[in-house]
Amino acid sequence: MRTARSFAAETRLGLVRRARRMNRALATAFPAAHCELDFRNAFELAVATILSAQCTDVRVNQTTPALFARYPDAKAFAEADRAELEEYIRPTGFFRNKANSLIGLGQAVTDDYDGELPATMDALVKLPGIGRKTANVILGNAFGVPGITVDTHFGRLVRRWGWTTEEDPVKVEHAVGALIERKEWTDLSHRVIFHGRRVCHARKPACGACILAADCPSYGLGPTDPAAAAALIKGPEAEHLLELVGR
C-alpha cells in the first residue's frame, strides 16, 4: 500500500498513469456499467434525467412508463396540462419545477428542432431543464458522443482519489477529462457512479474490500478490515467485486 507521502510527491505523469490504471480496474469491476435510467430515445433520456434531480433512478424508472405512455413525444409535453403532468411526476419530487422544465423542453424541441432533440452541447444546454451534466448524459448515452457526467458520486470519488481538488462540476469535468482518454469518458462516468453507489459510500466506504485500495490516497477513510468492509458492498455485483479482492 502506498503511503500518503508517496501520493503527495506524485508527478503529473504519475497521476495520469494512476488515473488510467484505476479506470482499467473499474472496467474489470463493472464491465456492464451503464446509464441506470430507462429510455428508448434521446428525448426520453432527457426527460428521465430531468426527473432524476434529487431523486433515485429506481423511482424515476417506476414513474416514466406511465408518463411516456401519456406523453409519447416532445409535442405531447409541449401541450401537456400542467396539473395533470404534475400528478404523473409527483413521486420524483420537486414536481412543479420539473413540470415547468418538461413543458418548456417540449415546446422548445417542437418549435426549434421539429420534435427531435439536438445532438450538440451548445444546443442542449440552451434547452429548458438541461444543464451541462444532463447534456453529457444525453450525448454519451443517446448519441455516442463521449462525455463526463459529474454527479454527486463522481465528484466525491475523484476528489477522494486525488484526481482533482476542484469542487465546481465543470472544472471537475475538465480536470478529469485531461487525465483520461476521451473515448473512455462516458464509460468512466458510469463506472465511477457504480463504484460510488456500491463500494465507495459517502459516509463509510468499503476500503478493505476495494479493488482500488492500492491506488487510493483516501484508503482507511472507511473500515480496512476485510470482513467489515465486505459487509458494506452493495448491489448485484457484490459477489464479483469480493472475488476480485480475494474474498
PDB file of C-alpha atoms in Angstrom:
ATOM      1  CA  MET A   1       0.000   0.000   0.000  1.00  0.00           C
ATOM      2  CA  ARG A   2       1.376   3.410  -0.948  1.00  0.00           C
ATOM      3  CA  THR A   3       1.988   5.968   1.753  1.00  0.00           C
ATOM      4  CA  ALA A   4       0.428   9.415   1.998  1.00  0.00           C
ATOM      5  CA  ARG A   5       3.879  10.866   1.318  1.00  0.00           C
ATOM      6  CA  SER A   6       4.184   8.991  -1.980  1.00  0.00           C
ATOM      7  CA  PHE A   7       0.859  10.373  -3.175  1.00  0.00           C
ATOM      8  CA  ALA A   8       1.867  13.884  -2.120  1.00  0.00           C
ATOM      9  CA  ALA A   9       5.031  13.594  -4.214  1.00  0.00           C
ATOM     10  CA  GLU A  10       3.190  12.293  -7.270  1.00  0.00           C
ATOM     11  CA  THR A  11       4.139  13.886 -10.592  1.00  0.00           C
ATOM     12  CA  ARG A  12       1.632  14.869 -13.259  1.00  0.00           C
ATOM     13  CA  LEU A  13       2.669  11.867 -15.339  1.00  0.00           C
ATOM     14  CA  GLY A  14       2.289   9.669 -12.269  1.00  0.00           C
ATOM     15  CA  LEU A  15      -1.233  10.993 -11.722  1.00  0.00           C
ATOM     16  CA  VAL A  16      -2.206  10.314 -15.325  1.00  0.00           C
ATOM     17  CA  ARG A  17      -0.869   6.771 -15.117  1.00  0.00           C
ATOM     18  CA  ARG A  18      -2.604   6.146 -11.777  1.00  0.00           C
ATOM     19  CA  ALA A  19      -5.931   7.542 -13.010  1.00  0.00           C
ATOM     20  CA  ARG A  20      -5.838   5.379 -16.122  1.00  0.00           C
ATOM     21  CA  ARG A  21      -4.842   2.333 -14.066  1.00  0.00           C
ATOM     22  CA  MET A  22      -7.803   2.954 -11.772  1.00  0.00           C
ATOM     23  CA  ASN A  23     -10.124   3.312 -14.767  1.00  0.00           C
ATOM     24  CA  ARG A  24      -8.938  -0.053 -16.070  1.00  0.00           C
ATOM     25  CA  ALA A  25      -9.565  -1.612 -12.659  1.00  0.00           C
ATOM     26  CA  LEU A  26     -13.062  -0.126 -12.615  1.00  0.00           C
ATOM     27  CA  ALA A  27     -13.686  -1.622 -16.062  1.00  0.00           C
ATOM     28  CA  THR A  28     -12.837  -5.029 -14.611  1.00  0.00           C
ATOM     29  CA  ALA A  29     -15.032  -4.399 -11.581  1.00  0.00           C
ATOM     30  CA  PHE A  30     -18.011  -3.083 -13.565  1.00  0.00           C
ATOM     31  CA  PRO A  31     -17.845  -4.443 -17.123  1.00  0.00           C
ATOM     32  CA  ALA A  32     -21.573  -3.820 -17.603  1.00  0.00           C
ATOM     33  CA  ALA A  33     -21.695  -0.313 -16.098  1.00  0.00           C
ATOM     34  CA  HIS A  34     -24.363   1.703 -17.872  1.00  0.00           C
ATOM     35  CA  CYS A  35     -26.885   4.505 -17.516  1.00  0.00           C
ATOM     36  CA  GLU A  36     -29.397   3.218 -14.974  1.00  0.00           C
ATOM     37  CA  LEU A  37     -32.246   5.336 -16.319  1.00  0.00           C
ATOM     38  CA  ASP A  38     -34.649   3.548 -18.683  1.00  0.00           C
ATOM     39  CA  PHE A  39     -35.219   5.218 -22.066  1.00  0.00           C
ATOM     40  CA  ARG A  40     -35.963   4.378 -25.677  1.00  0.00           C
ATOM     41  CA  ASN A  41     -34.728   7.539 -27.379  1.00  0.00           C
ATOM     42  CA  ALA A  42     -32.835  10.755 -26.715  1.00  0.00           C
ATOM     43  CA  PHE A  43     -35.899  12.786 -25.743  1.00  0.00           C
ATOM     44  CA  GLU A  44     -36.997  10.172 -23.192  1.00  0.00           C
ATOM     45  CA  LEU A  45     -33.497  10.193 -21.722  1.00  0.00           C
ATOM     46  CA  ALA A  46     -33.656  13.987 -21.415  1.00  0.00           C
ATOM     47  CA  VAL A  47     -36.983  13.739 -19.574  1.00  0.00           C
ATOM     48  CA  ALA A  48     -35.748  10.939 -17.293  1.00  0.00           C
ATOM     49  CA  THR A  49     -32.562  12.850 -16.465  1.00  0.00           C
ATOM     50  CA  ILE A  50     -34.525  15.976 -15.564  1.00  0.00           C
ATOM     51  CA  LEU A  51     -36.729  13.856 -13.286  1.00  0.00           C
ATOM     52  CA  SER A  52     -33.678  12.255 -11.654  1.00  0.00           C
ATOM     53  CA  ALA A  53     -32.649  15.507  -9.944  1.00  0.00           C
ATOM     54  CA  GLN A  54     -32.884  14.890  -6.186  1.00  0.00           C
ATOM     55  CA  CYS A  55     -34.464  11.513  -6.919  1.00  0.00           C
ATOM     56  CA  THR A  56     -33.247   7.943  -7.314  1.00  0.00           C
ATOM     57  CA  ASP A  57     -33.001   6.298 -10.718  1.00  0.00           C
ATOM     58  CA  VAL A  58     -35.192   3.481  -9.391  1.00  0.00           C
ATOM     59  CA  ARG A  59     -38.025   5.881  -8.570  1.00  0.00           C
ATOM     60  CA  VAL A  60     -37.677   7.608 -11.942  1.00  0.00           C
ATOM     61  CA  ASN A  61     -37.864   4.256 -13.728  1.00  0.00           C
ATOM     62  CA  GLN A  62     -41.030   3.438 -11.795  1.00  0.00           C
ATOM     63  CA  THR A  63     -42.548   6.739 -12.918  1.00  0.00           C
ATOM     64  CA  THR A  64     -41.615   7.005 -16.589  1.00  0.00           C
ATOM     65  CA  PRO A  65     -43.553   4.071 -18.156  1.00  0.00           C
ATOM     66  CA  ALA A  66     -46.933   5.672 -17.427  1.00  0.00           C
ATOM     67  CA  LEU A  67     -45.516   9.135 -18.157  1.00  0.00           C
ATOM     68  CA  PHE A  68     -44.219   8.174 -21.604  1.00  0.00           C
ATOM     69  CA  ALA A  69     -47.413   6.307 -22.416  1.00  0.00           C
ATOM     70  CA  ARG A  70     -49.369   9.502 -21.753  1.00  0.00           C
ATOM     71  CA  TYR A  71     -46.795  11.882 -23.288  1.00  0.00           C
ATOM     72  CA  PRO A  72     -45.011   9.958 -26.067  1.00  0.00           C
ATOM     73  CA  ASP A  73     -43.069  12.828 -27.642  1.00  0.00           C
ATOM     74  CA  ALA A  74     -41.961  16.446 -27.364  1.00  0.00           C
ATOM     75  CA  LYS A  75     -45.236  17.773 -28.808  1.00  0.00           C
ATOM     76  CA  ALA A  76     -47.245  15.922 -26.149  1.00  0.00           C
ATOM     77  CA  PHE A  77     -45.160  17.502 -23.385  1.00  0.00           C
ATOM     78  CA  ALA A  78     -45.465  20.910 -25.039  1.00  0.00           C
ATOM     79  CA  GLU A  79     -49.250  20.643 -24.960  1.00  0.00           C
ATOM     80  CA  ALA A  80     -49.500  18.977 -21.545  1.00  0.00           C
ATOM     81  CA  ASP A  81     -51.976  20.145 -18.941  1.00  0.00           C
ATOM     82  CA  ARG A  82     -49.705  21.309 -16.146  1.00  0.00           C
ATOM     83  CA  ALA A  83     -51.800  19.928 -13.274  1.00  0.00           C
ATOM     84  CA  GLU A  84     -52.104  16.529 -14.922  1.00  0.00           C
ATOM     85  CA  LEU A  85     -48.381  16.365 -15.715  1.00  0.00           C
ATOM     86  CA  GLU A  86     -47.540  17.275 -12.127  1.00  0.00           C
ATOM     87  CA  GLU A  87     -49.546  14.296 -10.871  1.00  0.00           C
ATOM     88  CA  TYR A  88     -47.666  11.930 -13.162  1.00  0.00           C
ATOM     89  CA  ILE A  89     -44.263  13.110 -11.929  1.00  0.00           C
ATOM     90  CA  ARG A  90     -45.163  13.879  -8.305  1.00  0.00           C
ATOM     91  CA  PRO A  91     -43.319  10.761  -6.981  1.00  0.00           C
ATOM     92  CA  THR A  92     -39.988  12.150  -8.213  1.00  0.00           C
ATOM     93  CA  GLY A  93     -40.183  15.268  -6.011  1.00  0.00           C
ATOM     94  CA  PHE A  94     -39.936  18.956  -6.922  1.00  0.00           C
ATOM     95  CA  PHE A  95     -42.708  18.170  -9.388  1.00  0.00           C
ATOM     96  CA  ARG A  96     -43.769  21.763 -10.035  1.00  0.00           C
ATOM     97  CA  ASN A  97     -40.306  22.893 -11.125  1.00  0.00           C
ATOM     98  CA  LYS A  98     -39.823  19.708 -13.100  1.00  0.00           C
ATOM     99  CA  ALA A  99     -43.177  20.170 -14.837  1.00  0.00           C
ATOM    100  CA  ASN A 100     -42.081  23.669 -15.871  1.00  0.00           C
ATOM    101  CA  SER A 101     -38.866  22.252 -17.304  1.00  0.00           C
ATOM    102  CA  LEU A 102     -40.594  19.406 -19.160  1.00  0.00           C
ATOM    103  CA  ILE A 103     -43.267  21.612 -20.721  1.00  0.00           C
ATOM    104  CA  GLY A 104     -40.622  24.169 -21.709  1.00  0.00           C
ATOM    105  CA  LEU A 105     -38.404  21.425 -23.101  1.00  0.00           C
ATOM    106  CA  GLY A 106     -41.256  20.006 -25.143  1.00  0.00           C
ATOM    107  CA  GLN A 107     -42.110  23.432 -26.534  1.00  0.00           C
ATOM    108  CA  ALA A 108     -38.501  24.294 -27.436  1.00  0.00           C
ATOM    109  CA  VAL A 109     -37.792  20.933 -29.086  1.00  0.00           C
ATOM    110  CA  THR A 110     -41.082  21.071 -31.005  1.00  0.00           C
ATOM    111  CA  ASP A 111     -40.717  24.664 -32.153  1.00  0.00           C
ATOM    112  CA  ASP A 112     -36.984  24.830 -32.807  1.00  0.00           C
ATOM    113  CA  TYR A 113     -35.953  21.267 -33.717  1.00  0.00           C
ATOM    114  CA  ASP A 114     -39.027  19.690 -35.322  1.00  0.00           C
ATOM    115  CA  GLY A 115     -39.547  17.437 -32.322  1.00  0.00           C
ATOM    116  CA  GLU A 116     -36.068  15.895 -32.375  1.00  0.00           C
ATOM    117  CA  LEU A 117     -33.597  16.566 -29.567  1.00  0.00           C
ATOM    118  CA  PRO A 118     -30.412  18.243 -30.865  1.00  0.00           C
ATOM    119  CA  ALA A 119     -27.124  16.381 -30.546  1.00  0.00           C
ATOM    120  CA  THR A 120     -24.664  19.113 -29.597  1.00  0.00           C
ATOM    121  CA  MET A 121     -23.617  20.500 -26.232  1.00  0.00           C
ATOM    122  CA  ASP A 122     -24.197  24.097 -27.307  1.00  0.00           C
ATOM    123  CA  ALA A 123     -27.767  23.409 -28.383  1.00  0.00           C
ATOM    124  CA  LEU A 124     -28.681  21.139 -25.487  1.00  0.00           C
ATOM    125  CA  VAL A 125     -27.638  23.494 -22.703  1.00  0.00           C
ATOM    126  CA  LYS A 126     -29.912  26.201 -24.130  1.00  0.00           C
ATOM    127  CA  LEU A 127     -32.978  23.994 -23.634  1.00  0.00           C
ATOM    128  CA  PRO A 128     -35.170  24.306 -20.507  1.00  0.00           C
ATOM    129  CA  GLY A 129     -34.122  21.956 -17.716  1.00  0.00           C
ATOM    130  CA  ILE A 130     -30.870  20.881 -19.356  1.00  0.00           C
ATOM    131  CA  GLY A 131     -27.527  21.907 -17.901  1.00  0.00           C
ATOM    132  CA  ARG A 132     -24.098  20.629 -18.778  1.00  0.00           C
ATOM    133  CA  LYS A 133     -24.381  17.480 -16.635  1.00  0.00           C
ATOM    134  CA  THR A 134     -27.682  16.464 -18.231  1.00  0.00           C
ATOM    135  CA  ALA A 135     -26.309  17.283 -21.677  1.00  0.00           C
ATOM    136  CA  ASN A 136     -23.337  14.973 -21.107  1.00  0.00           C
ATOM    137  CA  VAL A 137     -25.693  12.172 -20.037  1.00  0.00           C
ATOM    138  CA  ILE A 138     -27.699  12.622 -23.241  1.00  0.00           C
ATOM    139  CA  LEU A 139     -24.691  12.975 -25.530  1.00  0.00           C
ATOM    140  CA  GLY A 140     -22.886   9.974 -24.108  1.00  0.00           C
ATOM    141  CA  ASN A 141     -25.808   7.581 -23.848  1.00  0.00           C
ATOM    142  CA  ALA A 142     -28.158   8.573 -26.647  1.00  0.00           C
ATOM    143  CA  PHE A 143     -25.789   9.962 -29.282  1.00  0.00           C
ATOM    144  CA  GLY A 144     -22.495   8.170 -28.606  1.00  0.00           C
ATOM    145  CA  VAL A 145     -20.598  11.425 -28.032  1.00  0.00           C
ATOM    146  CA  PRO A 146     -18.075  10.968 -25.179  1.00  0.00           C
ATOM    147  CA  GLY A 147     -18.913  12.999 -22.106  1.00  0.00           C
ATOM    148  CA  ILE A 148     -18.116  13.102 -18.389  1.00  0.00           C
ATOM    149  CA  THR A 149     -21.129  13.232 -16.087  1.00  0.00           C
ATOM    150  CA  VAL A 150     -20.177  14.921 -12.824  1.00  0.00           C
ATOM    151  CA  ASP A 151     -22.875  13.962 -10.337  1.00  0.00           C
ATOM    152  CA  THR A 152     -22.536  13.796  -6.548  1.00  0.00           C
ATOM    153  CA  HIS A 153     -20.888  10.367  -6.599  1.00  0.00           C
ATOM    154  CA  PHE A 154     -18.446  11.268  -9.373  1.00  0.00           C
ATOM    155  CA  GLY A 155     -17.238  14.489  -7.773  1.00  0.00           C
ATOM    156  CA  ARG A 156     -16.867  12.900  -4.356  1.00  0.00           C
ATOM    157  CA  LEU A 157     -14.853   9.960  -5.648  1.00  0.00           C
ATOM    158  CA  VAL A 158     -12.436  11.771  -7.945  1.00  0.00           C
ATOM    159  CA  ARG A 159     -11.604  14.155  -5.098  1.00  0.00           C
ATOM    160  CA  ARG A 160     -11.038  11.214  -2.745  1.00  0.00           C
ATOM    161  CA  TRP A 161      -8.737   9.706  -5.326  1.00  0.00           C
ATOM    162  CA  GLY A 162      -6.743  12.916  -5.669  1.00  0.00           C
ATOM    163  CA  TRP A 163      -7.550  13.288  -9.347  1.00  0.00           C
ATOM    164  CA  THR A 164      -8.592  16.887  -8.669  1.00  0.00           C
ATOM    165  CA  THR A 165      -9.309  19.241  -5.796  1.00  0.00           C
ATOM    166  CA  GLU A 166     -11.907  21.198  -7.764  1.00  0.00           C
ATOM    167  CA  GLU A 167     -15.457  21.496  -6.411  1.00  0.00           C
ATOM    168  CA  ASP A 168     -17.146  23.141  -9.384  1.00  0.00           C
ATOM    169  CA  PRO A 169     -18.628  20.386 -11.615  1.00  0.00           C
ATOM    170  CA  VAL A 170     -17.445  21.972 -14.862  1.00  0.00           C
ATOM    171  CA  LYS A 171     -13.902  22.310 -13.528  1.00  0.00           C
ATOM    172  CA  VAL A 172     -14.041  18.702 -12.292  1.00  0.00           C
ATOM    173  CA  GLU A 173     -15.179  17.601 -15.745  1.00  0.00           C
ATOM    174  CA  HIS A 174     -12.268  19.341 -17.451  1.00  0.00           C
ATOM    175  CA  ALA A 175      -9.702  18.179 -14.883  1.00  0.00           C
ATOM    176  CA  VAL A 176     -10.713  14.535 -15.223  1.00  0.00           C
ATOM    177  CA  GLY A 177     -11.018  14.837 -18.987  1.00  0.00           C
ATOM    178  CA  ALA A 178      -7.364  15.836 -19.088  1.00  0.00           C
ATOM    179  CA  LEU A 179      -6.403  12.593 -17.312  1.00  0.00           C
ATOM    180  CA  ILE A 180      -8.487  10.007 -19.138  1.00  0.00           C
ATOM    181  CA  GLU A 181      -8.672   9.247 -22.861  1.00  0.00           C
ATOM    182  CA  ARG A 182     -11.709  10.906 -24.479  1.00  0.00           C
ATOM    183  CA  LYS A 183     -13.104   7.632 -25.820  1.00  0.00           C
ATOM    184  CA  GLU A 184     -13.377   6.427 -22.205  1.00  0.00           C
ATOM    185  CA  TRP A 185     -15.283   9.408 -20.790  1.00  0.00           C
ATOM    186  CA  THR A 186     -18.835   8.021 -20.943  1.00  0.00           C
ATOM    187  CA  ASP A 187     -17.878   4.575 -19.648  1.00  0.00           C
ATOM    188  CA  LEU A 188     -15.701   6.131 -16.951  1.00  0.00           C
ATOM    189  CA  SER A 189     -18.692   8.150 -15.756  1.00  0.00           C
ATOM    190  CA  HIS A 190     -20.795   5.007 -15.381  1.00  0.00           C
ATOM    191  CA  ARG A 191     -18.005   3.079 -13.671  1.00  0.00           C
ATOM    192  CA  VAL A 192     -17.310   5.805 -11.118  1.00  0.00           C
ATOM    193  CA  ILE A 193     -21.013   6.234 -10.353  1.00  0.00           C
ATOM    194  CA  PHE A 194     -21.427   2.461  -9.950  1.00  0.00           C
ATOM    195  CA  HIS A 195     -18.406   2.371  -7.636  1.00  0.00           C
ATOM    196  CA  GLY A 196     -19.771   5.253  -5.576  1.00  0.00           C
ATOM    197  CA  ARG A 197     -23.132   3.553  -5.146  1.00  0.00           C
ATOM    198  CA  ARG A 198     -21.792   0.101  -4.410  1.00  0.00           C
ATOM    199  CA  VAL A 199     -18.383   0.413  -2.743  1.00  0.00           C
ATOM    200  CA  CYS A 200     -17.115   3.930  -2.026  1.00  0.00           C
ATOM    201  CA  HIS A 201     -20.032   5.178   0.053  1.00  0.00           C
ATOM    202  CA  ALA A 202     -20.160   8.762   1.284  1.00  0.00           C
ATOM    203  CA  ARG A 203     -20.070   8.034   4.997  1.00  0.00           C
ATOM    204  CA  LYS A 204     -18.467   4.602   5.206  1.00  0.00           C
ATOM    205  CA  PRO A 205     -16.526   3.440   2.150  1.00  0.00           C
ATOM    206  CA  ALA A 206     -15.661  -0.242   1.963  1.00  0.00           C
ATOM    207  CA  CYS A 207     -11.896   0.368   1.886  1.00  0.00           C
ATOM    208  CA  GLY A 208     -10.861  -3.136   2.947  1.00  0.00           C
ATOM    209  CA  ALA A 209     -12.787  -4.704   0.054  1.00  0.00           C
ATOM    210  CA  CYS A 210     -11.987  -2.185  -2.681  1.00  0.00           C
ATOM    211  CA  ILE A 211     -10.197  -3.066  -5.900  1.00  0.00           C
ATOM    212  CA  LEU A 212      -8.722   0.455  -5.956  1.00  0.00           C
ATOM    213  CA  ALA A 213      -7.202   0.338  -2.471  1.00  0.00           C
ATOM    214  CA  ALA A 214      -3.560   0.323  -3.583  1.00  0.00           C
ATOM    215  CA  ASP A 215      -4.037   3.447  -5.704  1.00  0.00           C
ATOM    216  CA  CYS A 216      -6.314   5.411  -3.372  1.00  0.00           C
ATOM    217  CA  PRO A 217      -4.930   8.267  -1.229  1.00  0.00           C
ATOM    218  CA  SER A 218      -8.071   8.029   0.956  1.00  0.00           C
ATOM    219  CA  TYR A 219      -7.610   4.380   1.850  1.00  0.00           C
ATOM    220  CA  GLY A 220      -8.553   3.994   5.508  1.00  0.00           C
ATOM    221  CA  LEU A 221     -11.381   6.502   5.426  1.00  0.00           C
ATOM    222  CA  GLY A 222     -13.650   3.504   5.896  1.00  0.00           C
ATOM    223  CA  PRO A 223     -13.038   0.128   7.579  1.00  0.00           C
ATOM    224  CA  THR A 224      -9.943  -1.659   6.329  1.00  0.00           C
ATOM    225  CA  ASP A 225     -10.811  -4.974   7.966  1.00  0.00           C
ATOM    226  CA  PRO A 226     -11.761  -7.199   5.002  1.00  0.00           C
ATOM    227  CA  ALA A 227     -14.779  -8.761   6.675  1.00  0.00           C
ATOM    228  CA  ALA A 228     -16.157  -5.459   7.945  1.00  0.00           C
ATOM    229  CA  ALA A 229     -15.613  -3.852   4.535  1.00  0.00           C
ATOM    230  CA  ALA A 230     -17.169  -6.770   2.660  1.00  0.00           C
ATOM    231  CA  ALA A 231     -20.396  -6.282   4.592  1.00  0.00           C
ATOM    232  CA  LEU A 232     -20.671  -2.769   3.146  1.00  0.00           C
ATOM    233  CA  ILE A 233     -20.606  -3.805  -0.516  1.00  0.00           C
ATOM    234  CA  LYS A 234     -23.969  -3.272  -2.206  1.00  0.00           C
ATOM    235  CA  GLY A 235     -25.592  -4.168  -5.497  1.00  0.00           C
ATOM    236  CA  PRO A 236     -25.882  -7.180  -7.795  1.00  0.00           C
ATOM    237  CA  GLU A 237     -22.123  -7.150  -8.471  1.00  0.00           C
ATOM    238  CA  ALA A 238     -21.238  -7.768  -4.815  1.00  0.00           C
ATOM    239  CA  GLU A 239     -20.059 -11.357  -5.281  1.00  0.00           C
ATOM    240  CA  HIS A 240     -17.951 -10.428  -8.325  1.00  0.00           C
ATOM    241  CA  LEU A 241     -16.423  -7.443  -6.509  1.00  0.00           C
ATOM    242  CA  LEU A 242     -15.471  -9.552  -3.499  1.00  0.00           C
ATOM    243  CA  GLU A 243     -13.917 -12.229  -5.724  1.00  0.00           C
ATOM    244  CA  LEU A 244     -11.689  -9.565  -7.291  1.00  0.00           C
ATOM    245  CA  VAL A 245     -10.225  -8.714  -3.880  1.00  0.00           C
ATOM    246  CA  GLY A 246      -9.896 -12.355  -2.824  1.00  0.00           C
ATOM    247  CA  ARG A 247     -12.914 -12.567  -0.553  1.00  0.00           C
TER     248      ARG A 247
END
